[in-house]
Structure formats: structure tokens, C-alpha cells
């Protein structure tokens, strides 16, 4: 019996009050083989109907099956070359499955991948704006941050891309894997675009495997990003000029930044003003540019609102971290390791020579 | 496909909502598994993104359009040309792209609204970026003849020197009303107090 047709018959045979768990078992059993283009719309219709009618509590009871069915759904769409239908459906699945907006599920990276393939960057970005505090599997976070970084790069939100890629590169890992290498390449390029520089050493809290191996593994395959780095070099050079000069002629700018003409220099400066990257006034009559101070006085109502809302937003994770800290300090594993370390340094109470106690 | 929400937005000139409406509708329709691309209003969708200055999304949408549609629907190509000029910052080229096509009735409304908005945006850019600028360049940025450009900026309070063909920009001081909410100040004071103790 052909798998999708069989599925359709079985679903139609079930009563409308059949539990979602039962439905999931049917899905799992009947969607083993690849789906053809002709079967695609009936397959999508069944999944869509299921996702819109399923009950959160029920699918959470059969969480492994639900994730399995959704992942297979994504794989089928990718094989068909039609990722777009999956975007809205996977988003529905996430919204029903997760226990809160702070919960990262195994479906999040699948959703982001579909968004990347379907070029629905804006939709993908909307889920990145939600803060994550609870993760099911560390691997989910890994992929989520990697795909999320790529979506932010597409939207030119380089700061957020850097943060997400940073998470991938500094995540705990025993051996360097392909995702980490790719993430590192993009991390360097985004860092160059954003800051005009990057640090060749990873932060102390990255895994030792990453620190040893990532640097040597990078060869190029990110042409789009590399082009953006090249164009950002001009910007970085112009920005540096604003820190040294009050006024400068367009000719001098062209010479210093190595642009081919005065006109090109003018256009670069104009574009940076348009993007809010510098504050300046071009005087075409004299061929000069006057660099200005940031006109923000920080005393407007809008600024007060921004500071207030930023502080409020920061208080939430701060409270959570305090809570996590309290919970961890009661954790027996942590305490036993901590006390072992502490014994080494108790020399204040006893001798000047530190004693090592075996616990 | 139910385009009533989109048509309403076009009729009521809520052009800044068109991008979101089209995005959401496309996701919904795609999720139903129906082939929709042949009937999809890609030109309007592209222009919706262009109108709110979201050239990134316009670019991605253009990339996702099948080549067959690009070949058979010149209006879609023309709409993208505007986006392309914006992407490459070919300020004068945008006007050429706007005027270089005979738009259908429905699209014409959106294009005209964008053209007006773009001229305004360009004027504000000139105001913030230039202290003096040649009439020739200003005309290119504003998509007008040199005479029309001169009259336009004169009407906005700038000065024109006809001999040197130079315009001097006068920046208007924007006075925004500052109504103070004592509750906010109270909260900020509390934060500072908390941080210092």
C-alpha cells in the first residue's frame, strides 16, 4: 500500500476525537518513503490539518514522536525542493509544542533551516527576537545559533549575528565539528565587517578543542561575506578619519582611503551619513567635509524611555541568573568538586604551606 | 486565493502594510500546498518591501521568484529594477527606473506613492548631509529638472545662488514637544539609588 495514500485512508478512518498520539503513530508508520510531487499537496494538507487541530498537552506527551514526524516533514520538503510550505507549518508546530517563549525545542533549528532555504529571512528573524532560557538538547542550541547567525547576516544585523556565532564557537565540545568550523569562518568575517578587526584568540571559556583547532581549519567558501568585508574596509578607514580630523577635503579622503576619485569619496561619505554611521556635512562648493559630533544630547523623553525599557529588560535575565546561581550552589556535584578545589587554598587557617586534603 | 485584505490596503492607501500582508498571505497559501506562484502579485509584493525601505526582503523575494515568471512578467522585472537601483545606491537611477515603465493601473498607484516618498527621503538626506550642493546634483537627487529643483528647495527655505549654481542648505530646527512623565523620572532615580548603594 502506497504510504501517503495509506495515510490518507487511515486518517479519514479515524474518528475526529482520535488522540494526537495515535495520529502521530500513524504519521510515523506511513511516511517512511519519499513523497512525490503529486502526493505533496495531500501530504501537506494532512500535516497542516493535524498541526492546526492538535492539542499542546497531547503532543508534549509524545514529544519524541512529534519531533520525529516534524523532522521527517522537513526532510521531505527539502527533498522536494519546496521549503516554503514548511515555514508557516513549522512555526505553528513550535508555538504549540514549546512550553513557553523561552523554551528552545528541537524544532527551532529545523524552522530556521526552512526559512533559510525558502529565503524567508524576516519570518526567521522574528523567532530570534525571543530570549531563550530553557533548552532541551545542547545540540539544538548549537544549530539554532548557527542558522540564526546566518539569518541575521542576511538581514544585515551583524551585531546579533556575531553574538549568535560567538555562542557556537565557544560552546562546550570535545572535538571540533564541521558546524563549528563554518561558524568560525563566518564569525571572523562578521567581526571584520562590524569592527574592522577580530581577535585571533578565542575567549577563555571556549572549549580547548575549539581553541586548538579552529584557527587552522579555515579555508574560504564565504564569497558574499568576503565581499562585504572588503567594502566595509573603506567604511572603517573613513570612520577612523572622523576621529582625527574636524574637516578634511574630499580629495584627501579619496587619497587616504585609496578611492579612485573625489566623487567616489563623496558617495561613500554620503552613504555612511545615510546609514547613520557618521555625522558629517559635505560642502560641495569648497570640496570639504566637516565631521560633526553625535547630535544626541541624551536628555529627551525618547532617550529616557529607551534607558528605562533597557533596564527593565535587563532585570529579567539578571533575576534568572541569580536563581540559577542559587540552584547550582545547592547542587551536590558542584559542591563536591568545589570543596575539593577549595581545600587546596585553606592556608590562611593552618600553615603557610597549602595542604592537599583528599576527599 | 483571497486577496481581499491586500486590495483593501491598496484602496485605503495603507501602503506600508502591503509587505507584511503579502508575506503572511504567501506563507499561508504555500502551507496549503497549492501552486500559487503563477497568480501571485509579485510586482506589488516587491514594491511593498521597497515602499518601507526593506530592500533586503525585496532582494530575497526576487531571488525566490522562478525564472519563468521573470521572463513572462516584465512588470515584475521593472519593479525589481527600482529595488536594484536602491540597493546599489544609484540615487538618480531610481527615478529612471520609476519612469521607465508603463505600469498597470493597480501598480501605478503604489509606484506613484513611492516616488513621492522617495523624493521626500532624498530631500531629508540632502538636508542632513550637505551644507552646500550644486543645483545639478540636487536636481539628480530629487529627480527634477534643475529649474524645478531650484524652486522646490527655495520653497523649503534654502538659498540658491544662480551665478555659482550652488544651493546653501538651511537646517530646520525640529522642536519636539517634551512632556515629562514624573513616574519615569522616579523610576530612573530609584535605579541610580539602587546602583550606588
mmCIF file with all atom_site columns, C-alpha atoms in Angstrom, chain A residues 70-164:
data_model
loop_
_atom_site.group_PDB
_atom_site.id
_atom_site.type_symbol
_atom_site.label_atom_id
_atom_site.label_alt_id
_atom_site.label_comp_id
_atom_site.label_asym_id
_atom_site.label_entity_id
_atom_site.label_seq_id
_atom_site.pdbx_PDB_ins_code
_atom_site.Cartn_x
_atom_site.Cartn_y
_atom_site.Cartn_z
_atom_site.occupancy
_atom_site.B_iso_or_equiv
_atom_site.pdbx_formal_charge
_atom_site.auth_seq_id
_atom_site.auth_comp_id
_atom_site.auth_asym_id
_atom_site.auth_atom_id
_atom_site.pdbx_PDB_model_num
ATOM 1  C CA . UNK A 1 70  ? 8.216  17.157 12.122 1.00 0.00 ? 70  UNK A CA 1
ATOM 2  C CA . UNK A 1 71  ? 11.840 16.460 11.226 1.00 0.00 ? 71  UNK A CA 1
ATOM 3  C CA . UNK A 1 72  ? 10.791 13.943 8.628  1.00 0.00 ? 72  UNK A CA 1
ATOM 4  C CA . UNK A 1 73  ? 8.323  16.515 7.269  1.00 0.00 ? 73  UNK A CA 1
ATOM 5  C CA . UNK A 1 74  ? 11.157 18.986 6.888  1.00 0.00 ? 74  UNK A CA 1
ATOM 6  C CA . UNK A 1 75  ? 13.342 16.381 5.169  1.00 0.00 ? 75  UNK A CA 1
ATOM 7  C CA . UNK A 1 76  ? 10.555 15.557 2.696  1.00 0.00 ? 76  UNK A CA 1
ATOM 8  C CA . UNK A 1 77  ? 10.132 19.226 1.829  1.00 0.00 ? 77  UNK A CA 1
ATOM 9  C CA . UNK A 1 78  ? 13.858 19.651 1.328  1.00 0.00 ? 78  UNK A CA 1
ATOM 10 C CA . UNK A 1 79  ? 13.942 16.599 -0.966 1.00 0.00 ? 79  UNK A CA 1
ATOM 11 C CA . UNK A 1 80  ? 11.015 18.019 -2.943 1.00 0.00 ? 80  UNK A CA 1
ATOM 12 C CA . UNK A 1 81  ? 12.816 21.347 -3.246 1.00 0.00 ? 81  UNK A CA 1
ATOM 13 C CA . UNK A 1 82  ? 9.828  23.178 -1.780 1.00 0.00 ? 82  UNK A CA 1
ATOM 14 C CA . UNK A 1 83  ? 10.774 24.581 1.644  1.00 0.00 ? 83  UNK A CA 1
ATOM 15 C CA . UNK A 1 84  ? 8.292  27.477 1.645  1.00 0.00 ? 84  UNK A CA 1
ATOM 16 C CA . UNK A 1 85  ? 5.190  25.478 2.737  1.00 0.00 ? 85  UNK A CA 1
ATOM 17 C CA . UNK A 1 86  ? 7.120  24.316 5.773  1.00 0.00 ? 86  UNK A CA 1
ATOM 18 C CA . UNK A 1 87  ? 7.785  27.781 7.134  1.00 0.00 ? 87  UNK A CA 1
ATOM 19 C CA . UNK A 1 88  ? 4.307  28.580 8.436  1.00 0.00 ? 88  UNK A CA 1
ATOM 20 C CA . UNK A 1 89  ? 3.630  24.963 9.417  1.00 0.00 ? 89  UNK A CA 1
ATOM 21 C CA . UNK A 1 90  ? 6.856  24.529 11.399 1.00 0.00 ? 90  UNK A CA 1
ATOM 22 C CA . UNK A 1 91  ? 6.184  27.829 13.158 1.00 0.00 ? 91  UNK A CA 1
ATOM 23 C CA . UNK A 1 92  ? 2.745  26.545 14.185 1.00 0.00 ? 92  UNK A CA 1
ATOM 24 C CA . UNK A 1 93  ? 4.376  23.342 15.416 1.00 0.00 ? 93  UNK A CA 1
ATOM 25 C CA . UNK A 1 94  ? 6.856  25.294 17.530 1.00 0.00 ? 94  UNK A CA 1
ATOM 26 C CA . UNK A 1 95  ? 4.177  27.505 19.035 1.00 0.00 ? 95  UNK A CA 1
ATOM 27 C CA . UNK A 1 96  ? 2.100  24.520 20.064 1.00 0.00 ? 96  UNK A CA 1
ATOM 28 C CA . UNK A 1 97  ? 4.935  22.355 21.277 1.00 0.00 ? 97  UNK A CA 1
ATOM 29 C CA . UNK A 1 98  ? 7.044  24.700 23.375 1.00 0.00 ? 98  UNK A CA 1
ATOM 30 C CA . UNK A 1 99  ? 6.147  25.245 26.994 1.00 0.00 ? 99  UNK A CA 1
ATOM 31 C CA . UNK A 1 100 ? 6.927  28.976 26.835 1.00 0.00 ? 100 UNK A CA 1
ATOM 32 C CA . UNK A 1 101 ? 8.519  31.522 24.524 1.00 0.00 ? 101 UNK A CA 1
ATOM 33 C CA . UNK A 1 102 ? 11.744 30.970 26.462 1.00 0.00 ? 102 UNK A CA 1
ATOM 34 C CA . UNK A 1 103 ? 11.853 27.278 25.617 1.00 0.00 ? 103 UNK A CA 1
ATOM 35 C CA . UNK A 1 104 ? 14.122 26.147 22.785 1.00 0.00 ? 104 UNK A CA 1
ATOM 36 C CA . UNK A 1 105 ? 12.901 22.953 21.154 1.00 0.00 ? 105 UNK A CA 1
ATOM 37 C CA . UNK A 1 106 ? 14.460 20.620 18.576 1.00 0.00 ? 106 UNK A CA 1
ATOM 38 C CA . UNK A 1 107 ? 12.059 22.184 16.073 1.00 0.00 ? 107 UNK A CA 1
ATOM 39 C CA . UNK A 1 108 ? 13.608 25.660 16.268 1.00 0.00 ? 108 UNK A CA 1
ATOM 40 C CA . UNK A 1 109 ? 16.690 24.853 14.151 1.00 0.00 ? 109 UNK A CA 1
ATOM 41 C CA . UNK A 1 110 ? 14.505 22.953 11.649 1.00 0.00 ? 110 UNK A CA 1
ATOM 42 C CA . UNK A 1 111 ? 12.333 26.041 11.289 1.00 0.00 ? 111 UNK A CA 1
ATOM 43 C CA . UNK A 1 112 ? 15.327 28.307 10.781 1.00 0.00 ? 112 UNK A CA 1
ATOM 44 C CA . UNK A 1 113 ? 16.751 25.971 8.149  1.00 0.00 ? 113 UNK A CA 1
ATOM 45 C CA . UNK A 1 114 ? 13.451 26.050 6.245  1.00 0.00 ? 114 UNK A CA 1
ATOM 46 C CA . UNK A 1 115 ? 13.444 29.854 6.446  1.00 0.00 ? 115 UNK A CA 1
ATOM 47 C CA . UNK A 1 116 ? 16.984 29.978 5.051  1.00 0.00 ? 116 UNK A CA 1
ATOM 48 C CA . UNK A 1 117 ? 16.146 27.653 2.166  1.00 0.00 ? 117 UNK A CA 1
ATOM 49 C CA . UNK A 1 118 ? 12.888 29.476 1.387  1.00 0.00 ? 118 UNK A CA 1
ATOM 50 C CA . UNK A 1 119 ? 14.608 32.873 1.777  1.00 0.00 ? 119 UNK A CA 1
ATOM 51 C CA . UNK A 1 120 ? 12.004 33.881 4.386  1.00 0.00 ? 120 UNK A CA 1
ATOM 52 C CA . UNK A 1 121 ? 14.601 35.750 6.388  1.00 0.00 ? 121 UNK A CA 1
ATOM 53 C CA . UNK A 1 122 ? 12.179 38.160 8.013  1.00 0.00 ? 122 UNK A CA 1
ATOM 54 C CA . UNK A 1 123 ? 9.973  35.357 9.374  1.00 0.00 ? 123 UNK A CA 1
ATOM 55 C CA . UNK A 1 124 ? 13.014 33.501 10.671 1.00 0.00 ? 124 UNK A CA 1
ATOM 56 C CA . UNK A 1 125 ? 14.280 36.616 12.347 1.00 0.00 ? 125 UNK A CA 1
ATOM 57 C CA . UNK A 1 126 ? 11.035 37.051 14.276 1.00 0.00 ? 126 UNK A CA 1
ATOM 58 C CA . UNK A 1 127 ? 11.719 33.930 16.320 1.00 0.00 ? 127 UNK A CA 1
ATOM 59 C CA . UNK A 1 128 ? 15.286 35.016 17.041 1.00 0.00 ? 128 UNK A CA 1
ATOM 60 C CA . UNK A 1 129 ? 13.952 38.016 18.912 1.00 0.00 ? 129 UNK A CA 1
ATOM 61 C CA . UNK A 1 130 ? 12.612 35.794 21.675 1.00 0.00 ? 130 UNK A CA 1
ATOM 62 C CA . UNK A 1 131 ? 15.015 35.267 24.581 1.00 0.00 ? 131 UNK A CA 1
ATOM 63 C CA . UNK A 1 132 ? 15.869 31.663 25.356 1.00 0.00 ? 132 UNK A CA 1
ATOM 64 C CA . UNK A 1 133 ? 16.293 30.337 28.889 1.00 0.00 ? 133 UNK A CA 1
ATOM 65 C CA . UNK A 1 134 ? 15.374 26.680 28.629 1.00 0.00 ? 134 UNK A CA 1
ATOM 66 C CA . UNK A 1 135 ? 16.997 24.227 26.223 1.00 0.00 ? 135 UNK A CA 1
ATOM 67 C CA . UNK A 1 136 ? 16.075 20.572 25.627 1.00 0.00 ? 136 UNK A CA 1
ATOM 68 C CA . UNK A 1 137 ? 19.267 19.399 23.971 1.00 0.00 ? 137 UNK A CA 1
ATOM 69 C CA . UNK A 1 138 ? 22.556 21.321 23.735 1.00 0.00 ? 138 UNK A CA 1
ATOM 70 C CA . UNK A 1 139 ? 22.819 20.303 20.085 1.00 0.00 ? 139 UNK A CA 1
ATOM 71 C CA . UNK A 1 140 ? 19.588 22.195 19.358 1.00 0.00 ? 140 UNK A CA 1
ATOM 72 C CA . UNK A 1 141 ? 21.119 25.387 20.688 1.00 0.00 ? 141 UNK A CA 1
ATOM 73 C CA . UNK A 1 142 ? 24.233 24.809 18.625 1.00 0.00 ? 142 UNK A CA 1
ATOM 74 C CA . UNK A 1 143 ? 22.350 24.562 15.330 1.00 0.00 ? 143 UNK A CA 1
ATOM 75 C CA . UNK A 1 144 ? 19.869 27.273 16.352 1.00 0.00 ? 144 UNK A CA 1
ATOM 76 C CA . UNK A 1 145 ? 22.697 29.731 16.910 1.00 0.00 ? 145 UNK A CA 1
ATOM 77 C CA . UNK A 1 146 ? 24.442 28.752 13.674 1.00 0.00 ? 146 UNK A CA 1
ATOM 78 C CA . UNK A 1 147 ? 21.346 29.091 11.464 1.00 0.00 ? 147 UNK A CA 1
ATOM 79 C CA . UNK A 1 148 ? 20.256 32.114 13.464 1.00 0.00 ? 148 UNK A CA 1
ATOM 80 C CA . UNK A 1 149 ? 23.617 33.726 12.787 1.00 0.00 ? 149 UNK A CA 1
ATOM 81 C CA . UNK A 1 150 ? 23.112 33.159 9.060  1.00 0.00 ? 150 UNK A CA 1
ATOM 82 C CA . UNK A 1 151 ? 19.635 34.692 9.155  1.00 0.00 ? 151 UNK A CA 1
ATOM 83 C CA . UNK A 1 152 ? 20.970 37.766 10.953 1.00 0.00 ? 152 UNK A CA 1
ATOM 84 C CA . UNK A 1 153 ? 23.750 38.064 8.372  1.00 0.00 ? 153 UNK A CA 1
ATOM 85 C CA . UNK A 1 154 ? 21.087 38.019 5.656  1.00 0.00 ? 154 UNK A CA 1
ATOM 86 C CA . UNK A 1 155 ? 19.206 40.796 7.433  1.00 0.00 ? 155 UNK A CA 1
ATOM 87 C CA . UNK A 1 156 ? 22.475 42.672 7.976  1.00 0.00 ? 156 UNK A CA 1
ATOM 88 C CA . UNK A 1 157 ? 22.023 42.590 11.740 1.00 0.00 ? 157 UNK A CA 1
ATOM 89 C CA . UNK A 1 158 ? 25.713 41.958 12.180 1.00 0.00 ? 158 UNK A CA 1
ATOM 90 C CA . UNK A 1 159 ? 25.842 42.611 15.919 1.00 0.00 ? 159 UNK A CA 1
ATOM 91 C CA . UNK A 1 160 ? 23.260 39.938 16.665 1.00 0.00 ? 160 UNK A CA 1
ATOM 92 C CA . UNK A 1 161 ? 24.901 37.588 14.140 1.00 0.00 ? 161 UNK A CA 1
ATOM 93 C CA . UNK A 1 162 ? 28.185 37.997 15.983 1.00 0.00 ? 162 UNK A CA 1
ATOM 94 C CA . UNK A 1 163 ? 26.554 37.140 19.323 1.00 0.00 ? 163 UNK A CA 1
ATOM 95 C CA . UNK A 1 164 ? 24.895 34.021 17.941 1.00 0.00 ? 164 UNK A CA 1
#
